Amino acid sequence: MPLSFRPAAASETGPVREINEDAAYASGRLLVLADGVGGAAHGEVASSTTELVMRRIDQRQLEGGVLDVLAAAVLETRDVLETAARMGGGLDEMSTTLVAVLTDGAQIGLAHVGDSRAYLLGASGLQRLTRDHTWVQDLVDEGSITAEQAREHPYRSVVTRALDGKQHAEPDLAVVDAGPGDRLLVCSDGVSDYLDEDIIAAALAEGAVDTAAAALVARAIEAGTRDNVTAVVADVVDEPPEEPVPPVLVGAALDREH
Ligand code: CA
């Protein structure tokens, strides 16, 4: 059974930030979201560079399993960011999160670094697929604070892992147990920090994928998000990817193309 994605994406700078440092890309076999960190430190360069490297991988023949491809893609991204960081001019301070979901037609794999998230909406409801690489998530796991307290915590944006030109952050890699009829969401913390999971589940279930992506972004803005807001939504289908694959670009990824 050949699995592929029918994706859509929506992204807004939001009411507070001056530029959109989120970059996203979606095609019939790859969903990518990168959330750049640090205004003066060119977060949008880090995120759109990451998205561009991942997009290059989408244009190649996949060799090996999905997790091997994703692990190699993260290494390649780190190399490119390291090269950019050596150019100085603040680029050595830039960093980004990454969530990438890839299918080779047989399996679906997930790679994750930072505090962007992936969710699966299936027959048993909404399931979060990623664990935030943040200091407050560590506190939640220790039992020091609750998940609700984490969402309001003043240090909630402190990430313990990010892709940059310095630290060799390892991704969390996992096979995703999803199939036809399931819907995937990849989003930046501008969405997940501001919406309860029941609201995310309801918005994600709203109509077609483009309607759901727009609904998630709209709900986060209504909820008073102070961040860039990006949602990539994809239905898992048992059809080969559409050829030619019409890629969806949003945020800093789209800005770079113009
Ligand atoms: Ca963000």
Tab-separated table of C-alpha atoms and ligand atoms in Angstrom:
chain	number	residue	atom	x	y	z
A	1	MET	CA	0.000	0.000	0.000
A	2	PRO	CA	1.724	3.198	-1.125
A	3	LEU	CA	1.358	5.849	1.558
A	4	SER	CA	1.609	9.547	0.774
A	5	PHE	CA	0.499	12.919	2.142
A	6	ARG	CA	-2.111	15.366	0.917
A	7	PRO	CA	-0.760	18.491	2.639
A	8	ALA	CA	-1.599	22.134	3.231
A	9	ALA	CA	0.121	24.796	5.298
A	10	ALA	CA	-0.677	28.191	6.770
A	11	SER	CA	1.608	30.697	8.434
A	12	GLU	CA	1.243	34.199	9.857
A	13	THR	CA	3.808	36.562	11.340
A	14	GLY	CA	1.257	37.278	14.071
A	15	PRO	CA	0.312	40.561	15.742
A	16	VAL	CA	3.518	41.115	17.747
A	17	ARG	CA	6.601	39.985	15.814
A	18	GLU	CA	8.015	42.046	12.952
A	19	ILE	CA	9.140	39.160	10.769
A	20	ASN	CA	8.159	35.555	10.283
A	21	GLU	CA	11.012	33.273	11.407
A	22	ASP	CA	8.988	30.092	10.859
A	23	ALA	CA	9.661	28.258	7.593
A	24	ALA	CA	7.636	25.317	6.338
A	25	TYR	CA	7.551	23.032	3.347
A	26	ALA	CA	5.127	20.271	2.487
A	27	SER	CA	4.880	17.772	-0.344
A	28	GLY	CA	3.412	14.357	-1.026
A	29	ARG	CA	6.118	12.651	1.024
A	30	LEU	CA	7.734	15.248	3.298
A	31	LEU	CA	6.432	17.734	5.867
A	32	VAL	CA	8.963	20.180	7.326
A	33	LEU	CA	8.687	22.941	9.886
A	34	ALA	CA	11.594	24.993	11.236
A	35	ASP	CA	11.140	27.764	13.815
A	36	GLY	CA	14.101	30.141	13.800
A	37	VAL	CA	15.325	31.446	17.137
A	38	GLY	CA	16.647	34.940	17.794
A	39	GLY	CA	15.589	38.101	15.964
A	40	ALA	CA	18.961	39.857	15.661
A	41	ALA	CA	20.610	36.468	15.282
A	42	HIS	CA	18.924	35.745	11.946
A	43	GLY	CA	16.499	33.068	13.080
A	44	GLU	CA	14.770	33.313	9.702
A	45	VAL	CA	18.071	32.404	7.981
A	46	ALA	CA	18.468	29.310	10.180
A	47	SER	CA	14.896	28.167	9.612
A	48	SER	CA	14.725	28.828	5.881
A	49	THR	CA	18.174	27.239	5.383
A	50	THR	CA	16.976	24.147	7.221
A	51	GLU	CA	13.794	24.012	5.169
A	52	LEU	CA	15.850	24.381	1.956
A	53	VAL	CA	18.217	21.517	2.856
A	54	MET	CA	15.265	19.299	3.688
A	55	ARG	CA	13.592	20.230	0.410
A	56	ARG	CA	16.736	19.159	-1.469
A	57	ILE	CA	16.423	15.761	0.197
A	58	ASP	CA	12.824	15.540	-1.014
A	59	GLN	CA	14.066	15.870	-4.596
A	60	ARG	CA	16.363	12.841	-4.294
A	61	GLN	CA	15.711	9.134	-4.534
A	62	LEU	CA	15.351	7.855	-0.980
A	63	GLU	CA	17.989	5.295	-0.068
A	64	GLY	CA	17.659	3.271	3.119
A	65	GLY	CA	14.807	3.449	5.590
A	66	VAL	CA	12.976	6.663	6.481
A	67	LEU	CA	14.843	7.055	9.779
A	68	ASP	CA	18.245	6.653	8.061
A	69	VAL	CA	17.248	9.304	5.520
A	70	LEU	CA	16.040	11.663	8.250
A	71	ALA	CA	19.168	11.165	10.403
A	72	ALA	CA	21.375	11.915	7.370
A	73	ALA	CA	19.228	14.953	6.534
A	74	VAL	CA	19.712	16.390	10.020
A	75	LEU	CA	23.505	15.884	9.736
A	76	GLU	CA	23.494	17.633	6.364
A	77	THR	CA	21.469	20.521	7.796
A	78	ARG	CA	23.910	20.897	10.702
A	79	ASP	CA	26.822	20.998	8.239
A	80	VAL	CA	25.206	23.758	6.187
A	81	LEU	CA	24.386	25.773	9.328
A	82	GLU	CA	27.969	25.326	10.558
A	83	THR	CA	29.317	26.647	7.265
A	84	ALA	CA	26.955	29.627	7.466
A	85	ALA	CA	27.903	30.296	11.107
A	86	ARG	CA	31.564	30.625	10.101
A	87	MET	CA	30.587	33.603	7.942
A	88	GLY	CA	29.991	35.549	11.188
A	89	GLY	CA	27.847	38.694	11.136
A	90	GLY	CA	25.540	37.252	13.789
A	91	LEU	CA	24.975	34.030	11.839
A	92	ASP	CA	26.983	32.188	14.506
A	93	GLU	CA	24.189	33.017	16.968
A	94	MET	CA	21.324	31.675	14.831
A	95	SER	CA	19.479	28.481	15.580
A	96	THR	CA	16.290	26.699	14.665
A	97	THR	CA	13.945	23.909	15.640
A	98	LEU	CA	13.071	21.175	13.168
A	99	VAL	CA	10.209	18.755	12.753
A	100	ALA	CA	10.349	16.592	9.634
A	101	VAL	CA	7.881	13.828	8.736
A	102	LEU	CA	8.866	11.643	5.802
A	103	THR	CA	7.225	8.710	4.060
A	104	ASP	CA	8.829	6.332	1.578
A	105	GLY	CA	5.450	4.836	0.721
A	106	ALA	CA	5.810	2.013	3.241
A	107	GLN	CA	6.690	3.736	6.522
A	108	ILE	CA	6.331	7.191	8.038
A	109	GLY	CA	9.301	8.554	9.999
A	110	LEU	CA	9.644	11.572	12.272
A	111	ALA	CA	12.708	13.639	13.191
A	112	HIS	CA	12.484	16.309	15.862
A	113	VAL	CA	14.754	18.869	17.534
A	114	GLY	CA	13.487	21.707	19.750
A	115	ASP	CA	10.025	22.856	20.793
A	116	SER	CA	8.015	22.595	17.592
A	117	ARG	CA	5.535	19.712	17.666
A	118	ALA	CA	3.909	16.942	15.677
A	119	TYR	CA	0.451	15.526	16.422
A	120	LEU	CA	-1.566	12.669	14.977
A	121	LEU	CA	-5.357	12.784	14.759
A	122	GLY	CA	-6.674	9.250	14.325
A	123	ALA	CA	-9.560	7.045	15.352
A	124	SER	CA	-8.489	7.248	19.012
A	125	GLY	CA	-8.270	11.033	19.041
A	126	LEU	CA	-5.335	13.430	19.227
A	127	GLN	CA	-1.905	12.050	20.053
A	128	ARG	CA	1.214	14.170	20.545
A	129	LEU	CA	4.164	12.594	18.720
A	130	THR	CA	6.985	14.793	20.020
A	131	ARG	CA	8.420	15.623	23.419
A	132	ASP	CA	9.593	19.247	23.660
A	133	HIS	CA	13.323	19.715	24.111
A	134	THR	CA	12.788	22.434	26.692
A	135	TRP	CA	13.766	23.085	30.254
A	136	VAL	CA	10.106	23.261	31.354
A	137	GLN	CA	9.356	19.882	29.699
A	138	ASP	CA	12.162	18.417	31.835
A	139	LEU	CA	10.439	19.938	34.899
A	140	VAL	CA	7.107	18.392	33.821
A	141	ASP	CA	8.752	14.981	33.351
A	142	GLU	CA	10.351	15.235	36.806
A	143	GLY	CA	6.919	16.024	38.244
A	144	SER	CA	8.064	19.464	39.486
A	145	ILE	CA	5.357	21.324	37.538
A	146	THR	CA	2.203	20.391	35.629
A	147	ALA	CA	1.740	20.638	31.847
A	148	GLU	CA	-0.658	23.543	32.469
A	149	GLN	CA	1.966	25.382	34.542
A	150	ALA	CA	4.523	24.734	31.797
A	151	ARG	CA	2.397	26.592	29.261
A	152	GLU	CA	2.403	29.712	31.475
A	153	HIS	CA	6.001	29.375	32.667
A	154	PRO	CA	8.200	32.473	32.105
A	155	TYR	CA	11.055	30.244	30.883
A	156	ARG	CA	8.912	28.042	28.621
A	157	SER	CA	10.820	29.176	25.514
A	158	VAL	CA	14.200	27.982	26.797
A	159	VAL	CA	15.087	25.101	24.479
A	160	THR	CA	17.627	22.473	25.491
A	161	ARG	CA	18.252	21.282	21.932
A	162	ALA	CA	18.286	23.248	18.661
A	163	LEU	CA	19.997	23.066	15.301
A	164	ASP	CA	22.761	25.636	14.971
A	165	GLY	CA	26.330	26.002	13.826
A	166	LYS	CA	27.810	25.014	17.180
A	167	GLN	CA	26.184	22.283	19.211
A	168	HIS	CA	25.785	18.864	17.661
A	169	ALA	CA	22.159	18.398	18.600
A	170	GLU	CA	20.857	14.898	17.959
A	171	PRO	CA	17.295	14.521	16.691
A	172	ASP	CA	14.679	12.306	18.270
A	173	LEU	CA	13.797	9.782	15.561
A	174	ALA	CA	10.681	7.620	15.529
A	175	VAL	CA	8.495	5.599	13.209
A	176	VAL	CA	4.947	6.986	13.224
A	177	ASP	CA	2.159	4.456	13.441
A	178	ALA	CA	-0.286	6.141	11.054
A	179	GLY	CA	-2.219	5.090	8.005
A	180	PRO	CA	-4.925	6.129	5.568
A	181	GLY	CA	-7.640	8.163	7.269
A	182	ASP	CA	-5.237	9.659	9.801
A	183	ARG	CA	-4.330	13.355	9.797
A	184	LEU	CA	-0.951	14.790	10.801
A	185	LEU	CA	-0.193	18.226	12.220
A	186	VAL	CA	3.241	19.822	12.465
A	187	CYS	CA	3.191	23.209	14.178
A	188	SER	CA	5.342	25.889	15.759
A	189	ASP	CA	5.055	26.830	19.429
A	190	GLY	CA	3.124	29.930	18.315
A	191	VAL	CA	0.242	27.444	17.925
A	192	SER	CA	0.856	24.868	20.650
A	193	ASP	CA	1.736	27.342	23.434
A	194	TYR	CA	-1.581	29.130	23.024
A	195	LEU	CA	-4.152	26.387	22.365
A	196	ASP	CA	-5.408	23.563	24.586
A	197	GLU	CA	-5.186	20.125	23.026
A	198	ASP	CA	-8.992	19.848	22.743
A	199	ILE	CA	-9.013	23.067	20.690
A	200	ILE	CA	-6.135	21.783	18.547
A	201	ALA	CA	-8.056	18.531	17.970
A	202	ALA	CA	-11.261	20.366	17.000
A	203	ALA	CA	-9.508	22.795	14.622
A	204	LEU	CA	-7.462	19.963	13.094
A	205	ALA	CA	-10.663	18.051	12.323
A	206	GLU	CA	-12.247	21.050	10.547
A	207	GLY	CA	-12.923	20.189	6.893
A	208	ALA	CA	-10.177	19.765	4.304
A	209	VAL	CA	-6.481	20.134	5.170
A	210	ASP	CA	-6.277	23.770	4.010
A	211	THR	CA	-9.326	24.680	6.098
A	212	ALA	CA	-7.816	22.966	9.159
A	213	ALA	CA	-4.417	24.671	8.744
A	214	ALA	CA	-6.088	28.082	8.409
A	215	ALA	CA	-8.327	27.333	11.425
A	216	LEU	CA	-5.344	26.465	13.647
A	217	VAL	CA	-3.535	29.678	12.725
A	218	ALA	CA	-6.710	31.740	13.229
A	219	ARG	CA	-7.420	30.152	16.666
A	220	ALA	CA	-3.866	30.863	17.862
A	221	ILE	CA	-4.139	34.522	16.797
A	222	GLU	CA	-7.562	34.796	18.498
A	223	ALA	CA	-5.986	33.267	21.613
A	224	GLY	CA	-3.482	36.143	21.703
A	225	THR	CA	-0.354	34.481	20.360
A	226	ARG	CA	2.744	36.664	20.655
A	227	ASP	CA	4.765	34.507	18.264
A	228	ASN	CA	4.868	33.493	14.601
A	229	VAL	CA	2.144	30.950	13.904
A	230	THR	CA	2.567	28.035	11.501
A	231	ALA	CA	0.565	24.860	10.913
A	232	VAL	CA	1.265	22.118	8.372
A	233	VAL	CA	-1.649	19.671	8.071
A	234	ALA	CA	-1.607	16.500	5.984
A	235	ASP	CA	-3.982	13.638	5.354
A	236	VAL	CA	-2.323	10.250	5.071
A	237	VAL	CA	-3.659	8.535	1.935
A	238	ASP	CA	-3.035	5.175	0.289
A	239	GLU	CA	-2.108	6.604	-3.083
A	240	PRO	CA	1.250	7.379	-4.662
A	241	PRO	CA	2.376	11.016	-4.214
A	242	GLU	CA	0.967	13.377	-6.818
A	243	GLU	CA	3.416	13.939	-9.683
A	244	PRO	CA	4.702	16.507	-10.111
A	245	VAL	CA	4.422	17.067	-6.379
A	246	PRO	CA	3.045	20.573	-5.796
A	247	PRO	CA	5.087	21.793	-2.828
A	248	VAL	CA	3.590	24.161	-0.301
A	249	LEU	CA	5.887	26.877	1.074
A	250	VAL	CA	5.031	29.276	3.875
A	251	GLY	CA	6.683	31.768	6.220
A	252	ALA	CA	10.377	32.557	5.803
A	253	ALA	CA	10.576	29.783	3.172
A	254	LEU	CA	8.104	31.662	0.980
A	255	ASP	CA	9.683	35.088	1.673
A	256	ARG	CA	13.022	33.783	0.419
A	257	GLU	CA	11.446	32.770	-2.909
A	258	HIS	CA	10.318	36.352	-3.670
B	1	CA	CA	8.265	30.245	17.805
